[in-house]
Amino acid sequence: MIDKFRTDPAVALAPIPSGSCIAVGGFGSSGRPDTLLDALCDLDRRDLHVVVNNVGSDFTGIGRLLAEGRIRRLTASFPVLPEFYDVYFAGNVELELIPQGTLAERLRAGGAGIPAFYTPSGAGTMLADGTFPLGYDASGDVAACMPERERREFGGREHVLEYGIVADFALVKACQGDRRGNLRFRLSARNFNPLAAMSGRYTFAEVEHVVEAGELGPDDIHLPGVFVDEVLLASAESPRQPAYSVIPGATS
Amino acid sequence: MIDKFRTDPAVALAPIPSGSCIAVGGFGSSGRPDTLLDALCDLDRRDLHVVVNNVGSDFTGIGRLLAEGRIRRLTASFPVLPEFYDVYFAGNVELELIPQGTLAERLRAGGAGIPAFYTPSGAGTMLADGTFPLGYDASGDVAACMPERERREFGGREHVLEYGIVADFALVKACQGDRRGNLRFRLSARNFNPLAAMSGRYTFAEVEHVVEAGELGPDDIHLPGVFVDEVLLASAESPRQPAYSVIPGATS
Amino acid sequence: MTQATAPVAVGGRSRDGIAARLAADLKDGYVVNLGVGIPLLIPKHIPAGVEVILHAENGVFGLGPPAPAGQEDPDLTDAGKQPVTLITGAAIVDSAMSFAVVRGGHLDVTVLGALQVSARGDLANWYVPGKNPAVGGAMDLVAGAREVWATMEHVDRAGRPKIVPECTFPLTGCGVVTRVYTDLAVFHVIDGQLVLKECAPGVDPDVIRERTAASYVEDLG
Amino acid sequence: MTQATAPVAVGGRSRDGIAARLAADLKDGYVVNLGVGIPLLIPKHIPAGVEVILHAENGVFGLGPPAPAGQEDPDLTDAGKQPVTLITGAAIVDSAMSFAVVRGGHLDVTVLGALQVSARGDLANWYVPGKNPAVGGAMDLVAGAREVWATMEHVDRAGRPKIVPECTFPLTGCGVVTRVYTDLAVFHVIDGQLVLKECAPGVDPDVIRERTAASYVEDLG
């Protein structure tokens, strides 16, 4: 019988070695797998390449990984946290800055067996022309730049070649999950979670609610269990959500 | 107020000219927009480039377009209908034969602003090397072949370059739709419908059930209304579905 | 801070006035993405009877007003991570689908703040060198939306023109801007050329000319 | 039809026997796509206690048995357009996601019928020149699945070997086959080289050699 449920995050994540590339879901703290990120910190993993849309605004979640010096490279669109930049400019972490839509598409592509695709996003900018500093050295000079993107015209317009991202592992969060790994997300906490899950060669999902197989209808599953390897219950410390508001008839 | 509901298929589809490229949802007769396809035939449109996974097994739906000689080119993975091949070998319709996964991805890519992507599917086969007959002449000789695909290695493996498909129009079928064009599909009738809808510059959806805005929860919409321009009620002649069977505990 | 070098007041629109002027150009049924700054003032100025679907790049189609105090839901935020509400009939998608909409040309308008706009519609709005770089969805939005409307003060706090022959700040996109709404004027970009379409009430075309570094055509008909 | 040239019977497995032998190699938790022909005989032979998720390329993860008479649902078919059922906890996706799973290497095994398999694991199974061409998902499946298991009679109806030095029929994929299950034998493809791993009960290795045109290594340990 297929049973992807696991109970102990420390045991589950133990096979993740230092140095891994890890795709993480969430947009700020919304839909971020804090239970798994905390377990990774507690396991003292270091030298990580973290692929995530943003760091968030405090020292929880990705911010904790950063504060504890566990990140070697961040691939993101919107780091935000000022302390991240201190570490970046000091030469202690690399930043691969990627347009948000390109990042989402690269994660999906990696999971979908598409090694590369062309996009107009970023064409003609310093995120494509090889001048954006990937990292600094200790004296504050640029040590390396992000690679220049291959360019090609389609329909008379310049596009850049972007590569699919296949992460060694993925950490994601969902609202509900069953023993087969089928996941359902809630509202805008969905965001990058299905894409990070697709990108991971081995994917861990924390869920707010463990459900029986069949409780999620076949048309109500946002991500089929084939992309998920292990399912854990989110820590009770994770914030629980109240009912969201629909403003009837409001248009803005 | 946004109201994408239309009542008369003949009036709605009248702006589709002969010669158009039309993406159509469905897998065989499952999820195929027969109400819209019948309207297109009744409007006597001809010389169409139809992008659809398969023709089906009879002269309804795509089969009717074919029987009435309205198709100039078919882009598909699995034509099936023997009469299609009679017309193909007689030089009266072109066939662009595409691996099914590539076809799905090309429709999605066209709708997603990805002009081209690389895939391993079809690499090293006659669907990629420029030898598959696109069409025949009246004497039964090959008049033209499908273009040879650009090749490129990624990870030591050969891939081919495939282009996004942007169709002039799309015809799709859903189970439910609201006035904003939000759609929800039912079971395996979903198939190519969301992708055809994305690919269309202008998309018509026929739905089995018209619902109020808000009746479909925000997490229960399979395709956001932004991809849909007009929504029509499927003809009552379309088959209605009984409840499907779940075999508890069955594993095969 | 820079009072000594601040520009002489010449009238023109307030930030709310810019938002209201732009909102008047939104059409019923438009799907619109709003950036931070002046764009966030737009919703309250959308004309009655005009239904606009507001898109948040984190996957919301149909943003409502900010969440009332005490009803914030951590699972429902906008692209600025602020708790929001939904309109009836809103749809949620994942980030790849959100940007499939954007990149695929299914967004009618994206309204963005700008550091600079060039004579041919180049946009710089994501990065001030020396500060902390972050791009978010800006490059996807300008590459994909059918219309890119830049909103900004006509000159910066030091009085320097922000509509310039060539952007000196790093570009967000090349030739992407289709309209510019400032406190002084409305420009359209037509065939790669800036065209002055409107002066704000009480603002003389000469005032615009002296505060605009880029060349442009006048079409105030 | 071709009785006159039919091969001499040499024992070996029936079609159901091939399916049962292959089914014994499926592991608990595998996600498996089954083609038409012999592969469709596999479900009834899956060992007790082994839970396998059957994938249909039209977007089903968790196919159940064919729909009972009178309970067919036109909205629920398999890739062969036959009415099916779902197992408890099945998931439905669209065709792009269905093939994202396939192409992305998330399918454990695809089991396909074959016209020919070459010495290095090339597969031909989609098209007999002169007949009606249709490809479906075959090229995606062989390109993407972790394992590609070909099932077929060892020789064709005329007695000609189907395991050949080079495929003469048009290829479905190059070097994609990882195992071959026939009425006579089980081969694995290891480092681009066919390896005979098993003879069917009562079948002598010499019989396999004379009915196999491709060179291969024997590893019957």
Tab-separated table of N, CA and C in Angstrom, chain D residues 62-113:
chain	number	residue	atom	x	y	z
D	62	GLY	N	-4.821	6.950	-11.448
D	62	GLY	CA	-5.657	6.107	-10.597
D	62	GLY	C	-6.814	5.499	-11.358
D	63	LEU	N	-6.507	4.951	-12.548
D	63	LEU	CA	-7.529	4.234	-13.314
D	63	LEU	C	-8.001	3.029	-12.543
D	64	GLY	N	-9.305	2.791	-12.552
D	64	GLY	CA	-9.858	1.556	-12.035
D	64	GLY	C	-10.216	0.638	-13.192
D	65	PRO	N	-10.960	-0.431	-12.915
D	65	PRO	CA	-11.378	-1.358	-13.973
D	65	PRO	C	-12.346	-0.684	-14.958
D	66	PRO	N	-12.592	-1.325	-16.081
D	66	PRO	CA	-13.586	-0.795	-17.024
D	66	PRO	C	-14.916	-0.547	-16.318
D	67	ALA	N	-15.664	0.438	-16.820
D	67	ALA	CA	-16.945	0.759	-16.189
D	67	ALA	C	-17.918	-0.395	-16.374
D	68	PRO	N	-18.638	-0.751	-15.312
D	68	PRO	CA	-19.653	-1.796	-15.447
D	68	PRO	C	-20.725	-1.362	-16.457
D	69	ALA	N	-21.319	-2.338	-17.140
D	69	ALA	CA	-22.354	-2.028	-18.129
D	69	ALA	C	-23.444	-1.174	-17.480
D	70	GLY	N	-23.857	-0.136	-18.197
D	70	GLY	CA	-24.899	0.748	-17.685
D	70	GLY	C	-24.361	1.859	-16.818
D	71	GLN	N	-23.091	1.796	-16.445
D	71	GLN	CA	-22.516	2.860	-15.614
D	71	GLN	C	-21.406	3.605	-16.343
D	72	GLU	N	-21.392	3.503	-17.676
D	72	GLU	CA	-20.397	4.233	-18.444
D	72	GLU	C	-20.638	5.735	-18.300
D	73	ASP	N	-19.576	6.485	-18.188
D	73	ASP	CA	-19.668	7.935	-18.038
D	73	ASP	C	-18.858	8.556	-19.176
D	74	PRO	N	-19.501	9.300	-20.077
D	74	PRO	CA	-18.755	9.847	-21.223
D	74	PRO	C	-17.641	10.803	-20.810
D	75	ASP	N	-17.695	11.294	-19.588
D	75	ASP	CA	-16.647	12.191	-19.094
D	75	ASP	C	-15.506	11.423	-18.419
D	76	LEU	N	-15.538	10.101	-18.474
D	76	LEU	CA	-14.468	9.359	-17.811
D	76	LEU	C	-14.049	8.172	-18.674
D	77	THR	N	-13.019	8.412	-19.478
D	77	THR	CA	-12.532	7.354	-20.365
D	77	THR	C	-11.029	7.214	-20.184
D	78	ASP	N	-10.499	6.094	-20.671
D	78	ASP	CA	-9.052	5.924	-20.670
D	78	ASP	C	-8.484	6.432	-21.994
D	79	ALA	N	-7.191	6.228	-22.200
D	79	ALA	CA	-6.558	6.761	-23.398
D	79	ALA	C	-7.057	6.071	-24.658
D	80	GLY	N	-7.681	4.910	-24.504
D	80	GLY	CA	-8.283	4.231	-25.638
D	80	GLY	C	-9.747	4.591	-25.818
D	81	LYS	N	-10.183	5.650	-25.097
D	81	LYS	CA	-11.573	6.161	-25.154
D	81	LYS	C	-12.588	5.165	-24.623
D	82	GLN	N	-12.145	4.182	-23.832
D	82	GLN	CA	-13.074	3.238	-23.229
D	82	GLN	C	-13.527	3.758	-21.872
D	83	PRO	N	-14.820	3.569	-21.555
D	83	PRO	CA	-15.325	4.027	-20.251
D	83	PRO	C	-14.646	3.266	-19.121
D	84	VAL	N	-14.156	3.992	-18.149
D	84	VAL	CA	-13.434	3.366	-17.037
D	84	VAL	C	-13.999	3.833	-15.708
D	85	THR	N	-13.394	3.335	-14.638
D	85	THR	CA	-13.724	3.778	-13.286
D	85	THR	C	-12.446	4.349	-12.669
D	86	LEU	N	-12.596	4.892	-11.472
D	86	LEU	CA	-11.459	5.440	-10.739
D	86	LEU	C	-11.269	4.659	-9.448
D	87	ILE	N	-10.022	4.596	-8.993
D	87	ILE	CA	-9.802	4.080	-7.650
D	87	ILE	C	-10.051	5.220	-6.657
D	88	THR	N	-10.268	4.871	-5.420
D	88	THR	CA	-10.444	5.884	-4.386
D	88	THR	C	-9.166	6.717	-4.284
D	89	GLY	N	-9.324	8.030	-4.337
D	89	GLY	CA	-8.141	8.884	-4.238
D	89	GLY	C	-7.471	9.127	-5.571
D	90	ALA	N	-8.184	8.880	-6.659
D	90	ALA	CA	-7.644	9.188	-7.989
D	90	ALA	C	-7.586	10.701	-8.178
D	91	ALA	N	-6.726	11.146	-9.079
D	91	ALA	CA	-6.594	12.571	-9.392
D	91	ALA	C	-6.708	12.766	-10.899
D	92	ILE	N	-7.363	13.866	-11.281
D	92	ILE	CA	-7.518	14.216	-12.696
D	92	ILE	C	-6.713	15.482	-12.982
D	93	VAL	N	-6.009	15.495	-14.100
D	93	VAL	CA	-5.258	16.688	-14.514
D	93	VAL	C	-5.533	16.946	-15.996
D	94	ASP	N	-5.079	18.099	-16.484
D	94	ASP	CA	-5.232	18.371	-17.918
D	94	ASP	C	-4.097	17.698	-18.694
D	95	SER	N	-4.175	17.759	-20.012
D	95	SER	CA	-3.230	17.011	-20.843
D	95	SER	C	-1.807	17.552	-20.740
D	96	ALA	N	-1.643	18.839	-20.495
D	96	ALA	CA	-0.280	19.374	-20.363
D	96	ALA	C	0.353	18.860	-19.074
D	97	MET	N	-0.427	18.839	-17.993
D	97	MET	CA	0.089	18.319	-16.728
D	97	MET	C	0.313	16.816	-16.819
D	98	SER	N	-0.579	16.130	-17.521
D	98	SER	CA	-0.423	14.680	-17.690
D	98	SER	C	0.930	14.374	-18.329
D	99	PHE	N	1.301	15.137	-19.335
D	99	PHE	CA	2.571	14.885	-20.013
D	99	PHE	C	3.745	15.574	-19.323
D	100	ALA	N	3.476	16.539	-18.471
D	100	ALA	CA	4.554	17.065	-17.618
D	100	ALA	C	5.048	15.934	-16.712
D	101	VAL	N	4.110	15.149	-16.208
D	101	VAL	CA	4.478	13.994	-15.382
D	101	VAL	C	5.312	13.014	-16.201
D	102	VAL	N	4.838	12.739	-17.400
D	102	VAL	CA	5.509	11.745	-18.258
D	102	VAL	C	6.912	12.224	-18.631
D	103	ARG	N	6.970	13.412	-19.223
D	103	ARG	CA	8.228	13.919	-19.765
D	103	ARG	C	9.215	14.245	-18.670
D	104	GLY	N	8.682	14.618	-17.509
D	104	GLY	CA	9.527	15.024	-16.397
D	104	GLY	C	10.133	13.873	-15.619
D	105	GLY	N	9.869	12.642	-16.054
D	105	GLY	CA	10.490	11.493	-15.396
D	105	GLY	C	9.790	11.057	-14.120
D	106	HIS	N	8.523	11.419	-13.973
D	106	HIS	CA	7.799	11.087	-12.745
D	106	HIS	C	6.989	9.800	-12.881
D	107	LEU	N	7.011	9.221	-14.081
D	107	LEU	CA	6.336	7.951	-14.306
D	107	LEU	C	7.388	6.868	-14.080
D	108	ASP	N	7.057	5.880	-13.256
D	108	ASP	CA	8.055	4.843	-12.992
D	108	ASP	C	8.263	3.943	-14.201
D	109	VAL	N	7.163	3.517	-14.794
D	109	VAL	CA	7.257	2.580	-15.911
D	109	VAL	C	6.185	2.882	-16.940
D	110	THR	N	6.551	2.811	-18.208
D	110	THR	CA	5.543	2.714	-19.259
D	110	THR	C	5.720	1.354	-19.917
D	111	VAL	N	4.619	0.646	-20.074
D	111	VAL	CA	4.643	-0.682	-20.689
D	111	VAL	C	3.970	-0.561	-22.048
D	112	LEU	N	4.722	-0.889	-23.092
D	112	LEU	CA	4.235	-0.662	-24.441
D	112	LEU	C	4.370	-1.917	-25.283
D	113	GLY	N	3.420	-2.121	-26.156
D	113	GLY	CA	3.604	-3.128	-27.189
D	113	GLY	C	4.663	-2.652	-28.162
